[in-house]
Short mmCIF file of C-alpha atoms in Angstrom, two decimals:
data_model
loop_
_atom_site.label_atom_id
_atom_site.label_comp_id
_atom_site.label_asym_id
_atom_site.label_seq_id
_atom_site.Cartn_x
_atom_site.Cartn_y
_atom_site.Cartn_z
CA UNK A 289 -29.27 3.98 -29.31
CA UNK A 290 -29.08 5.73 -32.51
CA UNK A 291 -30.55 8.20 -30.80
CA UNK A 292 -28.55 7.94 -28.01
CA UNK A 293 -25.23 8.47 -30.34
CA UNK A 294 -26.01 11.64 -32.60
CA UNK A 295 -24.05 13.81 -31.49
CA UNK A 296 -26.88 17.94 -30.47
CA UNK A 297 -24.67 20.82 -32.04
CA UNK A 298 -25.81 23.94 -30.06
CA UNK A 299 -24.78 27.19 -29.77
CA UNK A 300 -21.89 27.84 -27.06
CA UNK A 301 -20.32 30.76 -26.15
CA UNK A 302 -17.89 30.46 -23.27
CA UNK A 303 -17.69 33.83 -21.02
CA UNK A 304 -14.46 35.44 -20.28
CA UNK A 305 -12.20 34.04 -17.14
CA UNK A 306 -11.51 37.59 -16.46
CA UNK A 307 -15.01 38.33 -14.77
CA UNK A 308 -13.84 37.18 -11.24
CA UNK A 309 -17.43 36.15 -10.40
CA UNK A 310 -17.71 33.64 -13.19
CA UNK A 311 -13.55 32.50 -12.32
CA UNK A 312 -14.88 32.05 -8.61
CA UNK A 313 -17.76 30.07 -10.22
CA UNK A 314 -14.95 27.85 -12.03
CA UNK A 315 -12.54 27.87 -9.36
CA UNK A 316 -16.09 26.28 -7.39
CA UNK A 317 -17.45 23.41 -9.71
CA UNK A 318 -13.72 22.05 -9.74
CA UNK A 319 -13.04 22.21 -6.11
CA UNK A 320 -16.47 20.36 -5.74
CA UNK A 321 -16.02 17.29 -8.04
CA UNK A 322 -12.62 16.59 -6.16
CA UNK A 323 -14.74 15.05 -3.15
CA UNK A 324 -16.95 12.69 -6.01
CA UNK A 325 -14.14 11.72 -7.55
CA UNK A 326 -14.31 7.48 -6.67
CA UNK A 327 -12.39 5.12 -8.36
CA UNK A 328 -9.51 7.28 -8.70
CA UNK A 329 -10.68 9.48 -10.90
CA UNK A 330 -11.61 8.71 -14.13
CA UNK A 331 -16.06 8.81 -12.10
CA UNK A 332 -15.48 12.53 -13.20
CA UNK A 333 -14.56 13.10 -16.48
CA UNK A 334 -18.59 12.93 -17.96
CA UNK A 335 -18.25 16.01 -15.60
CA UNK A 336 -15.05 17.81 -16.90
CA UNK A 337 -16.74 16.77 -20.33
CA UNK A 338 -19.90 18.59 -19.13
CA UNK A 339 -18.44 21.65 -17.50
CA UNK A 340 -15.34 22.05 -20.67
CA UNK A 341 -18.33 22.01 -23.56
CA UNK A 342 -21.96 22.16 -22.01
CA UNK A 343 -21.70 24.41 -18.82
CA UNK A 344 -18.49 27.28 -20.04
CA UNK A 345 -18.05 25.87 -23.66
CA UNK A 346 -14.42 26.43 -23.70
CA UNK A 347 -13.74 23.70 -25.64
CA UNK A 348 -16.19 20.78 -28.76
CA UNK A 349 -16.47 17.75 -28.17
CA UNK A 350 -13.74 16.67 -30.03
CA UNK A 351 -11.95 19.40 -28.71
CA UNK A 352 -12.10 17.06 -25.78
CA UNK A 353 -11.32 13.20 -27.58
CA UNK A 354 -8.61 14.72 -28.63
CA UNK A 355 -7.49 16.06 -25.01
CA UNK A 356 -8.40 12.63 -23.08
CA UNK A 357 -6.14 10.85 -26.09
CA UNK A 358 -3.12 13.49 -24.67
CA UNK A 359 -3.32 12.82 -21.31
CA UNK A 360 -3.85 8.72 -21.76
CA UNK A 361 -0.79 8.67 -23.64
CA UNK A 362 1.40 11.16 -21.67
CA UNK A 363 3.41 9.87 -18.76
CA UNK A 364 1.88 10.64 -15.17
CA UNK A 365 -1.48 10.27 -13.77
CA UNK A 366 -4.46 10.60 -16.88
CA UNK A 367 -6.63 12.57 -14.81
CA UNK A 368 -4.09 15.74 -15.12
CA UNK A 369 -6.14 15.76 -18.26
CA UNK A 370 -8.11 18.78 -16.10
CA UNK A 371 -4.44 20.41 -16.55
CA UNK A 372 -5.66 20.27 -20.12
CA UNK A 373 -8.90 21.68 -19.62
CA UNK A 374 -8.25 24.52 -17.77
CA UNK A 375 -5.23 25.60 -20.37
CA UNK A 376 -7.97 25.51 -22.75
CA UNK A 377 -10.19 27.39 -20.95
CA UNK A 378 -7.12 30.69 -21.68
CA UNK A 379 -5.17 28.94 -24.54
CA UNK A 380 -6.82 32.35 -26.47
CA UNK A 381 -5.68 35.01 -24.31
CA UNK A 382 -2.27 33.66 -25.39
CA UNK A 383 0.01 30.90 -24.01
CA UNK A 384 1.00 31.92 -20.17
CA UNK A 385 -2.39 32.13 -19.47
CA UNK A 386 -2.93 28.39 -21.21
CA UNK A 387 0.08 27.12 -18.48
CA UNK A 388 -1.58 28.91 -15.32
CA UNK A 389 -5.32 28.32 -16.30
CA UNK A 390 -4.13 25.06 -16.41
CA UNK A 391 -1.80 24.68 -13.28
CA UNK A 392 -5.11 26.79 -11.17
CA UNK A 393 -7.41 23.74 -12.48
CA UNK A 394 -5.13 20.87 -11.44
CA UNK A 395 -4.45 23.00 -8.39
CA UNK A 396 -8.84 23.49 -7.54
CA UNK A 397 -9.02 19.14 -8.59
CA UNK A 398 -6.62 18.03 -6.38
CA UNK A 399 -6.66 20.06 -2.94
CA UNK A 400 -9.72 18.95 -1.45
CA UNK A 401 -9.12 14.96 -1.80
CA UNK A 402 -5.76 16.19 -1.13
CA UNK A 403 -6.46 17.55 2.64
CA UNK A 404 -9.04 15.06 2.74
CA UNK A 405 -6.27 11.68 1.87
CA UNK A 406 -3.73 13.99 4.27
CA UNK A 407 -6.37 13.61 7.83
CA UNK A 408 -7.61 9.96 6.13
CA UNK A 409 -3.86 8.81 6.45
CA UNK A 410 -3.26 10.03 9.95
CA UNK A 411 -5.96 8.17 11.30
CA UNK A 412 -6.26 5.48 9.57
CA UNK A 413 -6.35 3.35 12.50
CA UNK A 414 -9.77 4.60 13.85
CA UNK A 415 -10.97 3.86 10.44
CA UNK A 416 -10.00 0.67 9.34
CA UNK A 417 -12.31 -1.37 11.17
CA UNK A 418 -15.36 1.26 11.32
CA UNK A 419 -18.66 0.39 10.42
CA UNK A 420 -18.70 3.57 8.29
CA UNK A 421 -15.47 2.69 5.72
CA UNK A 422 -16.74 -0.44 5.84
CA UNK A 423 -20.28 0.08 4.59
CA UNK A 424 -18.76 3.18 2.51
CA UNK A 425 -16.48 0.72 0.44
CA UNK A 426 -19.12 -1.57 -0.15
CA UNK A 427 -21.89 0.68 -1.21
CA UNK A 428 -19.49 3.57 -3.31
CA UNK A 429 -18.10 0.53 -5.26
CA UNK A 430 -21.31 -0.67 -7.29
CA UNK A 431 -21.86 3.13 -8.21
CA UNK A 432 -18.43 3.62 -9.83
CA UNK A 433 -18.67 0.83 -11.56
CA UNK A 434 -21.91 2.01 -13.36
CA UNK A 435 -20.65 5.51 -13.42
CA UNK A 436 -17.04 3.88 -15.04
CA UNK A 437 -19.86 2.32 -17.72
CA UNK A 438 -21.58 5.45 -18.25
CA UNK A 439 -18.06 7.54 -18.78
CA UNK A 440 -16.80 4.65 -20.96
CA UNK A 441 -19.74 5.22 -23.40
CA UNK A 442 -18.98 9.10 -23.23
CA UNK A 443 -16.20 9.28 -24.28
CA UNK A 444 -16.84 6.07 -27.00
CA UNK A 445 -19.53 8.80 -28.71
CA UNK A 446 -17.86 11.90 -28.45
CA UNK A 447 -14.36 9.70 -30.44
CA UNK A 448 -15.89 7.49 -32.49
CA UNK A 449 -17.73 7.80 -35.61
CA UNK A 450 -17.65 5.51 -38.02
CA UNK A 451 -18.10 1.62 -38.34
CA UNK A 452 -13.53 1.37 -38.12
CA UNK A 453 -13.60 3.33 -35.48
CA UNK A 454 -15.87 2.31 -33.64
CA UNK A 455 -14.29 -1.73 -34.62
CA UNK A 456 -10.64 0.22 -33.95
CA UNK A 457 -11.97 1.03 -30.15
CA UNK A 458 -13.69 -2.50 -29.16
CA UNK A 459 -10.20 -4.35 -30.27
CA UNK A 460 -8.54 -2.09 -27.69
CA UNK A 461 -11.30 -3.17 -24.98
CA UNK A 462 -10.27 -6.09 -26.35
CA UNK A 463 -6.37 -6.50 -25.91
CA UNK A 464 -6.99 -4.37 -22.37
CA UNK A 465 -9.08 -6.59 -20.56
CA UNK A 466 -7.66 -10.06 -22.47
CA UNK A 467 -3.67 -9.18 -22.44
CA UNK A 468 -1.31 -6.96 -20.47
CA UNK A 469 -0.08 -5.31 -23.67
CA UNK A 470 1.09 -1.49 -22.35
CA UNK A 471 -1.51 0.22 -23.88
CA UNK A 472 0.38 3.14 -25.17
CA UNK A 473 1.09 0.19 -28.06
CA UNK A 474 -2.26 0.60 -29.11
CA UNK A 475 -2.18 4.81 -28.82
CA UNK A 476 1.11 4.37 -31.56
CA UNK A 477 -0.87 1.83 -34.33
CA UNK A 478 -4.42 3.98 -34.08
CA UNK A 479 -1.87 6.61 -34.52
CA UNK A 480 -0.31 5.22 -37.70
CA UNK A 481 -3.79 4.07 -39.02
CA UNK A 482 -4.29 7.67 -38.11
CA UNK A 483 -2.18 8.99 -41.09
CA UNK A 484 -2.58 6.08 -43.47
CA UNK A 485 -6.43 7.60 -43.20
CA UNK A 486 -7.93 4.09 -42.14
CA UNK A 487 -9.77 5.37 -39.56
CA UNK A 488 -11.88 8.53 -39.21
CA UNK A 489 -12.89 10.95 -36.64
CA UNK B 211 6.49 -10.36 -3.34
CA UNK B 212 10.02 -10.69 -2.47
CA UNK B 213 9.82 -8.98 0.76
CA UNK B 214 13.26 -7.96 2.94
CA UNK B 215 14.43 -9.59 5.67
CA UNK B 216 12.18 -8.71 9.16
CA UNK B 217 16.24 -7.86 9.62
CA UNK B 218 16.18 -4.90 7.98
CA UNK B 219 14.56 -1.67 10.03
CA UNK B 220 13.72 0.85 7.97
CA UNK B 221 15.99 4.10 7.25
CA UNK B 222 15.08 7.25 9.47
CA UNK B 223 12.70 9.26 8.33
CA UNK B 224 13.21 11.62 4.98
CA UNK B 225 14.22 15.44 4.85
CA UNK B 226 11.00 17.35 2.55
CA UNK B 227 13.89 17.17 -0.40
CA UNK B 228 14.49 13.36 0.16
CA UNK B 229 11.02 13.16 -0.11
CA UNK B 230 10.35 15.25 -3.59
CA UNK B 231 13.39 13.48 -5.61
CA UNK B 232 12.28 10.44 -4.08
CA UNK B 233 9.08 10.81 -5.76
CA UNK B 234 10.24 12.62 -8.62
CA UNK B 235 12.21 9.22 -9.50
CA UNK B 236 8.89 7.30 -9.28
CA UNK B 237 7.46 9.89 -11.45
CA UNK B 238 10.50 9.31 -13.93
CA UNK B 239 11.18 6.05 -13.81
CA UNK B 240 7.31 5.48 -14.36
CA UNK B 241 7.07 6.99 -17.85
CA UNK B 242 6.59 4.10 -19.92
CA UNK B 243 3.88 2.75 -16.76
CA UNK B 244 3.47 0.53 -14.03
CA UNK B 245 3.62 3.72 -11.69
CA UNK B 246 2.78 1.33 -8.83
CA UNK B 247 4.97 -0.65 -9.38
CA UNK B 248 7.87 2.08 -9.29
CA UNK B 249 6.98 3.56 -6.23
CA UNK B 250 7.07 0.24 -3.69
CA UNK B 251 9.82 -0.28 -5.74
CA UNK B 252 11.84 3.27 -4.70
CA UNK B 253 9.95 3.64 -1.14
CA UNK B 254 10.10 0.15 0.07
CA UNK B 255 13.00 -1.97 -1.80
CA UNK B 256 14.95 1.01 -2.89
CA UNK B 257 15.37 3.54 -0.07
CA UNK B 258 13.57 1.55 2.74
CA UNK B 259 11.02 4.54 4.16
CA UNK B 260 8.24 1.57 4.82
CA UNK B 261 7.91 -1.74 5.13
CA UNK B 262 5.56 -3.94 2.62
CA UNK B 263 2.87 -3.37 4.86
CA UNK B 264 2.40 -0.13 6.07
CA UNK B 265 2.69 0.52 1.91
CA UNK B 266 -0.01 -2.09 1.30
CA UNK B 267 -1.92 -0.05 4.27
CA UNK B 268 -1.08 3.38 1.47
CA UNK B 269 -2.76 1.60 -1.07
CA UNK B 270 -6.18 0.54 0.73
CA UNK B 271 -6.75 4.41 1.73
CA UNK B 272 -5.34 5.74 -1.61
CA UNK B 273 -7.93 3.54 -3.78
CA UNK B 274 -10.56 3.81 -1.10
CA UNK B 275 -10.57 7.45 -0.18
CA UNK B 276 -11.09 9.96 -3.53
CA UNK B 277 -8.69 11.40 -5.58
CA UNK B 278 -6.17 10.34 -8.17
CA UNK B 279 -4.61 6.81 -7.07
CA UNK B 280 -1.28 7.51 -7.74
CA UNK B 281 -1.64 11.02 -6.12
CA UNK B 282 -3.39 9.91 -3.02
CA UNK B 283 -0.23 7.59 -3.01
CA UNK B 284 2.18 10.39 -2.75
CA UNK B 285 0.49 12.38 -0.24
CA UNK B 286 -0.17 9.03 1.68
CA UNK B 287 3.65 8.24 1.97
CA UNK B 288 4.56 12.62 2.45
CA UNK B 289 2.12 13.23 5.22
CA UNK B 290 3.22 9.95 6.75
CA UNK B 291 6.66 11.78 7.86
CA UNK B 292 5.79 15.37 7.39
CA UNK B 293 1.88 15.50 8.05
CA UNK B 294 0.75 18.10 5.47
CA UNK B 295 3.99 20.18 4.13
CA UNK B 296 5.62 16.84 3.72
CA UNK B 297 2.62 15.33 1.19
CA UNK B 298 3.08 19.07 -0.55
CA UNK B 299 6.12 18.01 -0.96
CA UNK B 300 5.97 14.75 -2.38
CA UNK B 301 2.68 15.28 -4.70
CA UNK B 302 5.06 18.48 -6.26
CA UNK B 303 7.78 15.98 -6.74
CA UNK B 304 5.33 13.74 -8.59
CA UNK B 305 3.78 16.60 -10.21
CA UNK B 306 5.99 18.21 -11.80
CA UNK B 307 8.32 16.93 -14.63
CA UNK B 308 4.60 14.68 -15.87
CA UNK B 309 2.61 18.27 -15.88
CA UNK B 310 4.84 20.54 -16.91
CA UNK B 311 5.58 17.78 -20.26
CA UNK B 312 1.61 17.52 -20.44
CA UNK B 313 1.74 21.40 -19.92
CA UNK B 314 4.10 21.77 -23.79
CA UNK B 315 2.03 18.43 -24.80
CA UNK B 316 -0.92 20.85 -24.72
CA UNK B 317 0.73 23.76 -25.77
CA UNK B 318 1.73 22.45 -29.15
CA UNK B 319 -2.11 20.72 -29.42
CA UNK B 320 -3.53 23.97 -28.81
CA UNK B 321 -1.45 26.12 -31.50
CA UNK B 322 -1.21 23.06 -34.08
CA UNK B 323 -3.98 20.81 -34.28
CA UNK B 324 -5.83 22.77 -37.27
CA UNK B 325 -2.14 21.16 -38.88
CA UNK B 326 -3.36 17.92 -40.94
CA UNK B 327 -0.59 15.37 -39.49
CA UNK B 328 -1.44 16.52 -36.05
CA UNK B 329 -5.62 15.95 -36.95
CA UNK B 330 -4.82 12.71 -38.72
CA UNK B 331 -2.96 11.53 -35.40
CA UNK B 332 -5.11 12.66 -33.15
CA UNK B 333 -8.54 10.22 -35.00
CA UNK B 334 -6.84 7.71 -35.07
CA UNK B 335 -5.36 7.85 -31.39
CA UNK B 336 -8.87 8.34 -29.92
CA UNK B 337 -10.01 5.21 -31.23
CA UNK B 338 -7.96 3.66 -28.67
CA UNK B 339 -7.90 6.05 -26.08
CA UNK B 340 -11.89 4.80 -26.45
CA UNK B 341 -11.23 1.91 -26.26
CA UNK B 342 -9.13 2.33 -22.80
CA UNK B 343 -12.31 4.24 -21.25
CA UNK B 344 -15.21 1.34 -22.21
CA UNK B 345 -12.73 -1.36 -20.41
CA UNK B 346 -12.70 0.69 -17.58
CA UNK B 347 -16.20 -0.50 -16.31
CA UNK B 348 -15.38 -3.59 -17.44
CA UNK B 349 -12.12 -4.41 -15.49
CA UNK B 350 -14.33 -3.93 -12.44
CA UNK B 351 -16.73 -5.76 -13.83
CA UNK B 352 -16.82 -9.43 -12.49
CA UNK B 353 -15.85 -8.97 -8.15
CA UNK B 354 -19.63 -7.65 -8.05
CA UNK B 355 -20.74 -10.83 -10.48
CA UNK B 356 -22.04 -12.96 -7.30
CA UNK B 357 -24.10 -9.95 -6.03
CA UNK B 358 -27.13 -9.05 -7.71
CA UNK B 359 -27.33 -5.97 -4.98
CA UNK B 360 -24.57 -4.19 -6.46
CA UNK B 361 -25.63 -5.18 -10.28
CA UNK B 362 -28.66 -3.86 -9.61
CA UNK B 363 -26.66 -0.62 -8.11
CA UNK B 364 -24.97 -0.13 -10.74
CA UNK B 365 -26.73 -0.31 -13.73
CA UNK B 366 -28.90 2.30 -11.65
CA UNK B 367 -26.02 4.96 -11.75
CA UNK B 368 -25.72 3.82 -15.07
CA UNK B 369 -28.55 4.53 -16.21
CA UNK B 370 -29.51 7.64 -14.13
CA UNK B 371 -25.91 8.70 -15.75
CA UNK B 372 -26.41 8.54 -19.61
CA UNK B 373 -29.59 8.17 -20.49
CA UNK B 374 -31.03 10.74 -17.84
CA UNK B 375 -28.01 12.86 -17.81
CA UNK B 376 -27.78 13.06 -13.90
CA UNK B 377 -24.63 14.75 -12.80
CA UNK B 378 -22.38 12.68 -10.97
CA UNK B 379 -23.11 15.10 -7.64
CA UNK B 380 -25.58 14.63 -7.08
CA UNK B 381 -26.07 11.06 -8.00
CA UNK B 382 -23.76 9.76 -5.13
CA UNK B 383 -25.42 12.34 -2.91
CA UNK B 384 -28.22 10.18 -3.08
CA UNK B 385 -27.06 6.67 -4.56
CA UNK B 386 -24.46 6.99 -1.86
CA UNK B 387 -26.00 7.10 1.67
CA UNK B 388 -28.32 4.30 0.09
CA UNK B 389 -25.97 1.59 -0.99
CA UNK B 390 -24.10 2.10 2.27
CA UNK B 391 -27.30 2.00 4.73
CA UNK B 392 -27.96 -2.16 2.47
CA UNK B 393 -23.92 -2.14 3.64
CA UNK B 394 -23.69 -1.54 6.54
CA UNK B 395 -21.77 -4.16 8.56
CA UNK B 396 -23.91 -5.89 10.81
CA UNK B 397 -24.53 -7.36 14.35
CA UNK B 398 -20.60 -8.76 14.34
CA UNK B 399 -17.57 -6.62 11.58
CA UNK B 400 -15.45 -8.91 9.40
CA UNK B 401 -12.91 -10.14 10.91
#
């Protein structure tokens, strides 16, 4: 377990997005992930981390943990984290490029699933009782479950590095499952603990 | 659930502008959370664009299909009235304000992340968000507790991704069809 928790630093250089072949490859990666966002999109977090940190070197793991927290704390669907990843890829060229890149990444991740959703909404009455629909729902559910555990553990590993931090995460996890308190409260309390220096990275 | 009396007919189809503004109202109302409840209150109870039944069908489709659930729901609502253009307008209404705000927050983050206060603040917040991420699996695990095959599939998917670093797309492309074959409805379908 400790070996798995260790973060291996590696040299990583990002390629400029101005190279259009590279840009197309990036856009293709986001477009193709779109149709694999099972269970509401959280299953994609490991892939986002892989793309942003390991493959394209836009962010390091620490920054990824930061923007995940930011997307969870901000109002609106937390899947908008893709906009923050896109921003991270280009923000060193200036704020405008950062925003443009963020909007493009979000559009790329939403486009395919949106088109499929439109098609499904318009033909739902035929799909409702189809065996493929039932098999899809029951078969993909357990896979989603396994992936969500892998994603949770990954985020935990890149966020927490000492005992108080792990303890705080465990308490929040338990309260998320046992109470209906708004997660914003947990984040507010954790922010204060961070400011006071009681939890560290 | 407080359903409308059956005598109340849904109002005529909303225009593109009404769709945009309605979804923006949903996005704004849910700034503190509870997006799906707000969406139902506004779309079904206040504006009467659809009845409870149609709304719940939408939730089912939105959860089943790939894509973020709330965004899929906006697409469902929009496409019901104006097809693809309605879907895009509803999506824009849903995302414009929160996404703009997130972009501003993002810029603030990328330019200020080296400062002490932001760094300390986030050092705290990430412990809470990590706990939230960890809870996602546990939250749905109980629905599979009586199905050993499902638990086996879940465990295998977890190990494949966490231990063997299999990427999501190949994992789903291999495990998906196998799991679907196992769960393919036999003889009579569920009523």
